[in-house]
Amino acid sequence: MNLASVPNPPPVAPPGLGELAGELLGWLKWGVIVAGVLGIFICALMLIIGRRNRSATAYEGLVGSAWVIGGLALASVAALLVGAFQI
């Protein structure tokens, strides 16, 4: 039995939107980097301030840094994750 193969064309940007999409993604990447650096600095400051008699602040800084690093890791593999789930 010969089954016809299902067409599987590659993704193609609509005319004129390829450059715009690339520029928007570039802006988002830049924003993630800025937010990540700012988040790490804020968490480090919370750890420093919470060192003496403010253990809750230090704890929040430590937990926050784990969330920031997790968010940066997710952003860095975003294209790989989307590519893995392509139809």
Short mmCIF file of N, CA and C in Angstrom, two decimals:
data_model
loop_
_atom_site.label_atom_id
_atom_site.label_comp_id
_atom_site.label_asym_id
_atom_site.label_seq_id
_atom_site.Cartn_x
_atom_site.Cartn_y
_atom_site.Cartn_z
N MET A 1 0.84 -1.16 0.00
CA MET A 1 0.00 0.00 0.00
C MET A 1 0.90 1.24 0.00
N ASN A 2 0.70 2.11 -0.95
CA ASN A 2 1.48 3.34 -1.07
C ASN A 2 0.65 4.51 -0.52
N LEU A 3 1.14 5.11 0.53
CA LEU A 3 0.45 6.27 1.09
C LEU A 3 1.11 7.54 0.57
N ALA A 4 0.30 8.51 0.23
CA ALA A 4 0.85 9.80 -0.22
C ALA A 4 1.45 10.52 0.98
N SER A 5 2.60 11.11 0.75
CA SER A 5 3.24 11.83 1.86
C SER A 5 2.54 13.18 2.06
N VAL A 6 2.45 13.57 3.29
CA VAL A 6 1.82 14.83 3.64
C VAL A 6 2.82 15.95 3.40
N PRO A 7 2.42 17.03 2.72
CA PRO A 7 3.37 18.12 2.50
C PRO A 7 3.77 18.78 3.82
N ASN A 8 5.03 19.12 3.92
CA ASN A 8 5.56 19.74 5.13
C ASN A 8 6.45 20.92 4.73
N PRO A 9 5.84 22.04 4.36
CA PRO A 9 6.65 23.18 3.93
C PRO A 9 7.32 23.86 5.12
N PRO A 10 8.47 24.49 4.90
CA PRO A 10 9.14 25.20 5.99
C PRO A 10 8.39 26.49 6.32
N PRO A 11 8.59 27.03 7.52
CA PRO A 11 7.93 28.28 7.87
C PRO A 11 8.46 29.43 7.00
N VAL A 12 7.55 30.25 6.53
CA VAL A 12 7.91 31.39 5.69
C VAL A 12 7.19 32.62 6.24
N ALA A 13 7.96 33.68 6.44
CA ALA A 13 7.37 34.93 6.94
C ALA A 13 6.54 35.58 5.85
N PRO A 14 5.41 36.19 6.21
CA PRO A 14 4.63 36.93 5.22
C PRO A 14 5.48 38.07 4.63
N PRO A 15 5.21 38.45 3.41
CA PRO A 15 6.01 39.50 2.78
C PRO A 15 6.03 40.78 3.62
N GLY A 16 7.22 41.27 3.88
CA GLY A 16 7.40 42.51 4.61
C GLY A 16 7.44 42.36 6.13
N LEU A 17 7.13 41.18 6.66
CA LEU A 17 7.11 41.02 8.11
C LEU A 17 8.36 40.35 8.67
N GLY A 18 9.20 39.82 7.81
CA GLY A 18 10.41 39.15 8.28
C GLY A 18 11.34 40.08 9.03
N GLU A 19 11.59 41.26 8.46
CA GLU A 19 12.48 42.22 9.11
C GLU A 19 11.87 42.75 10.40
N LEU A 20 10.56 43.03 10.39
CA LEU A 20 9.89 43.53 11.58
C LEU A 20 9.94 42.51 12.71
N ALA A 21 9.70 41.26 12.39
CA ALA A 21 9.74 40.21 13.41
C ALA A 21 11.15 40.06 13.98
N GLY A 22 12.15 40.13 13.12
CA GLY A 22 13.53 40.05 13.59
C GLY A 22 13.89 41.22 14.50
N GLU A 23 13.42 42.41 14.14
CA GLU A 23 13.70 43.58 14.96
C GLU A 23 12.99 43.49 16.32
N LEU A 24 11.75 43.03 16.32
CA LEU A 24 11.02 42.87 17.59
C LEU A 24 11.69 41.83 18.49
N LEU A 25 12.12 40.73 17.89
CA LEU A 25 12.82 39.71 18.69
C LEU A 25 14.13 40.25 19.25
N GLY A 26 14.82 41.05 18.47
CA GLY A 26 16.05 41.67 18.95
C GLY A 26 15.80 42.59 20.13
N TRP A 27 14.73 43.37 20.05
CA TRP A 27 14.37 44.26 21.16
C TRP A 27 14.02 43.45 22.41
N LEU A 28 13.27 42.36 22.22
CA LEU A 28 12.90 41.52 23.36
C LEU A 28 14.13 40.88 24.00
N LYS A 29 15.06 40.42 23.18
CA LYS A 29 16.30 39.84 23.73
C LYS A 29 17.06 40.87 24.55
N TRP A 30 17.16 42.09 24.02
CA TRP A 30 17.83 43.16 24.74
C TRP A 30 17.13 43.44 26.07
N GLY A 31 15.80 43.47 26.04
CA GLY A 31 15.03 43.71 27.26
C GLY A 31 15.24 42.62 28.30
N VAL A 32 15.32 41.37 27.87
CA VAL A 32 15.55 40.26 28.79
C VAL A 32 16.94 40.38 29.42
N ILE A 33 17.93 40.76 28.65
CA ILE A 33 19.27 40.92 29.19
C ILE A 33 19.31 42.04 30.22
N VAL A 34 18.70 43.18 29.90
CA VAL A 34 18.69 44.30 30.83
C VAL A 34 17.94 43.92 32.11
N ALA A 35 16.78 43.29 31.96
CA ALA A 35 16.00 42.88 33.14
C ALA A 35 16.76 41.84 33.97
N GLY A 36 17.48 40.93 33.31
CA GLY A 36 18.25 39.93 34.03
C GLY A 36 19.38 40.53 34.84
N VAL A 37 20.12 41.46 34.23
CA VAL A 37 21.21 42.11 34.95
C VAL A 37 20.66 42.92 36.12
N LEU A 38 19.59 43.66 35.88
CA LEU A 38 18.97 44.45 36.94
C LEU A 38 18.44 43.54 38.06
N GLY A 39 17.84 42.42 37.69
CA GLY A 39 17.33 41.49 38.70
C GLY A 39 18.44 40.89 39.55
N ILE A 40 19.55 40.52 38.92
CA ILE A 40 20.69 39.98 39.68
C ILE A 40 21.24 41.03 40.63
N PHE A 41 21.37 42.28 40.16
CA PHE A 41 21.86 43.36 41.02
C PHE A 41 20.93 43.58 42.21
N ILE A 42 19.63 43.59 41.97
CA ILE A 42 18.68 43.81 43.06
C ILE A 42 18.74 42.66 44.07
N CYS A 43 18.82 41.43 43.58
CA CYS A 43 18.91 40.29 44.49
C CYS A 43 20.22 40.31 45.28
N ALA A 44 21.31 40.70 44.65
CA ALA A 44 22.59 40.81 45.36
C ALA A 44 22.50 41.89 46.44
N LEU A 45 21.87 43.00 46.13
CA LEU A 45 21.69 44.07 47.11
C LEU A 45 20.84 43.58 48.29
N MET A 46 19.80 42.81 48.00
CA MET A 46 18.97 42.26 49.08
C MET A 46 19.77 41.31 49.97
N LEU A 47 20.65 40.52 49.38
CA LEU A 47 21.50 39.63 50.17
C LEU A 47 22.44 40.42 51.05
N ILE A 48 23.01 41.48 50.49
CA ILE A 48 23.95 42.31 51.26
C ILE A 48 23.23 43.01 52.41
N ILE A 49 22.08 43.61 52.13
CA ILE A 49 21.32 44.33 53.15
C ILE A 49 20.81 43.37 54.22
N GLY A 50 20.39 42.20 53.82
CA GLY A 50 19.80 41.25 54.76
C GLY A 50 20.80 40.44 55.53
N ARG A 51 22.06 40.73 55.40
CA ARG A 51 23.08 39.94 56.07
C ARG A 51 22.95 39.99 57.59
N ARG A 52 22.67 41.15 58.13
CA ARG A 52 22.61 41.30 59.59
C ARG A 52 21.18 41.62 60.03
N ASN A 53 20.62 40.76 60.84
CA ASN A 53 19.33 40.96 61.49
C ASN A 53 18.16 41.15 60.52
N ARG A 54 18.34 40.85 59.28
CA ARG A 54 17.23 40.93 58.31
C ARG A 54 17.24 39.66 57.46
N SER A 55 17.09 38.54 58.11
CA SER A 55 17.23 37.27 57.40
C SER A 55 16.14 37.08 56.36
N ALA A 56 14.96 37.67 56.55
CA ALA A 56 13.89 37.52 55.56
C ALA A 56 14.27 38.21 54.26
N THR A 57 14.93 39.36 54.36
CA THR A 57 15.37 40.07 53.15
C THR A 57 16.42 39.26 52.41
N ALA A 58 17.38 38.70 53.15
CA ALA A 58 18.41 37.87 52.52
C ALA A 58 17.80 36.64 51.86
N TYR A 59 16.82 36.04 52.53
CA TYR A 59 16.16 34.87 51.97
C TYR A 59 15.43 35.22 50.68
N GLU A 60 14.70 36.34 50.68
CA GLU A 60 14.00 36.78 49.47
C GLU A 60 14.99 37.08 48.34
N GLY A 61 16.14 37.63 48.67
CA GLY A 61 17.16 37.88 47.65
C GLY A 61 17.71 36.59 47.07
N LEU A 62 17.90 35.60 47.91
CA LEU A 62 18.40 34.31 47.44
C LEU A 62 17.38 33.60 46.57
N VAL A 63 16.14 33.57 47.01
CA VAL A 63 15.08 32.93 46.22
C VAL A 63 14.85 33.71 44.93
N GLY A 64 14.89 35.03 45.01
CA GLY A 64 14.72 35.86 43.81
C GLY A 64 15.81 35.61 42.78
N SER A 65 17.04 35.43 43.25
CA SER A 65 18.13 35.18 42.30
C SER A 65 17.93 33.85 41.57
N ALA A 66 17.38 32.85 42.26
CA ALA A 66 17.09 31.58 41.59
C ALA A 66 16.04 31.78 40.50
N TRP A 67 15.02 32.61 40.76
CA TRP A 67 13.99 32.89 39.76
C TRP A 67 14.57 33.67 38.59
N VAL A 68 15.45 34.62 38.87
CA VAL A 68 16.06 35.40 37.78
C VAL A 68 16.91 34.50 36.90
N ILE A 69 17.72 33.65 37.52
CA ILE A 69 18.57 32.74 36.74
C ILE A 69 17.71 31.76 35.95
N GLY A 70 16.64 31.28 36.55
CA GLY A 70 15.72 30.39 35.82
C GLY A 70 15.08 31.08 34.63
N GLY A 71 14.68 32.33 34.81
CA GLY A 71 14.11 33.09 33.70
C GLY A 71 15.11 33.33 32.59
N LEU A 72 16.34 33.66 32.96
CA LEU A 72 17.37 33.85 31.94
C LEU A 72 17.68 32.55 31.20
N ALA A 73 17.69 31.45 31.93
CA ALA A 73 17.94 30.16 31.28
C ALA A 73 16.82 29.82 30.30
N LEU A 74 15.58 30.07 30.71
CA LEU A 74 14.46 29.81 29.81
C LEU A 74 14.51 30.70 28.58
N ALA A 75 14.85 31.97 28.76
CA ALA A 75 14.95 32.88 27.62
C ALA A 75 16.08 32.48 26.68
N SER A 76 17.16 31.94 27.24
CA SER A 76 18.30 31.58 26.38
C SER A 76 18.02 30.34 25.53
N VAL A 77 17.10 29.48 25.96
CA VAL A 77 16.79 28.28 25.19
C VAL A 77 15.43 28.38 24.49
N ALA A 78 14.85 29.57 24.46
CA ALA A 78 13.50 29.74 23.89
C ALA A 78 13.45 29.26 22.44
N ALA A 79 14.41 29.65 21.63
CA ALA A 79 14.37 29.26 20.22
C ALA A 79 14.51 27.74 20.07
N LEU A 80 15.33 27.12 20.91
CA LEU A 80 15.48 25.67 20.84
C LEU A 80 14.19 24.96 21.23
N LEU A 81 13.53 25.48 22.27
CA LEU A 81 12.27 24.85 22.70
C LEU A 81 11.21 24.96 21.63
N VAL A 82 11.09 26.13 21.02
CA VAL A 82 10.08 26.31 19.97
C VAL A 82 10.43 25.42 18.78
N GLY A 83 11.68 25.32 18.42
CA GLY A 83 12.10 24.47 17.32
C GLY A 83 11.85 23.00 17.58
N ALA A 84 11.92 22.59 18.85
CA ALA A 84 11.69 21.18 19.18
C ALA A 84 10.24 20.79 19.03
N PHE A 85 9.32 21.75 19.15
CA PHE A 85 7.90 21.44 19.09
C PHE A 85 7.25 21.85 17.77
N GLN A 86 8.06 22.06 16.75
CA GLN A 86 7.48 22.41 15.45
C GLN A 86 6.69 21.23 14.90
N ILE A 87 5.65 21.56 14.22
CA ILE A 87 4.80 20.52 13.64
C ILE A 87 5.39 20.04 12.34
#
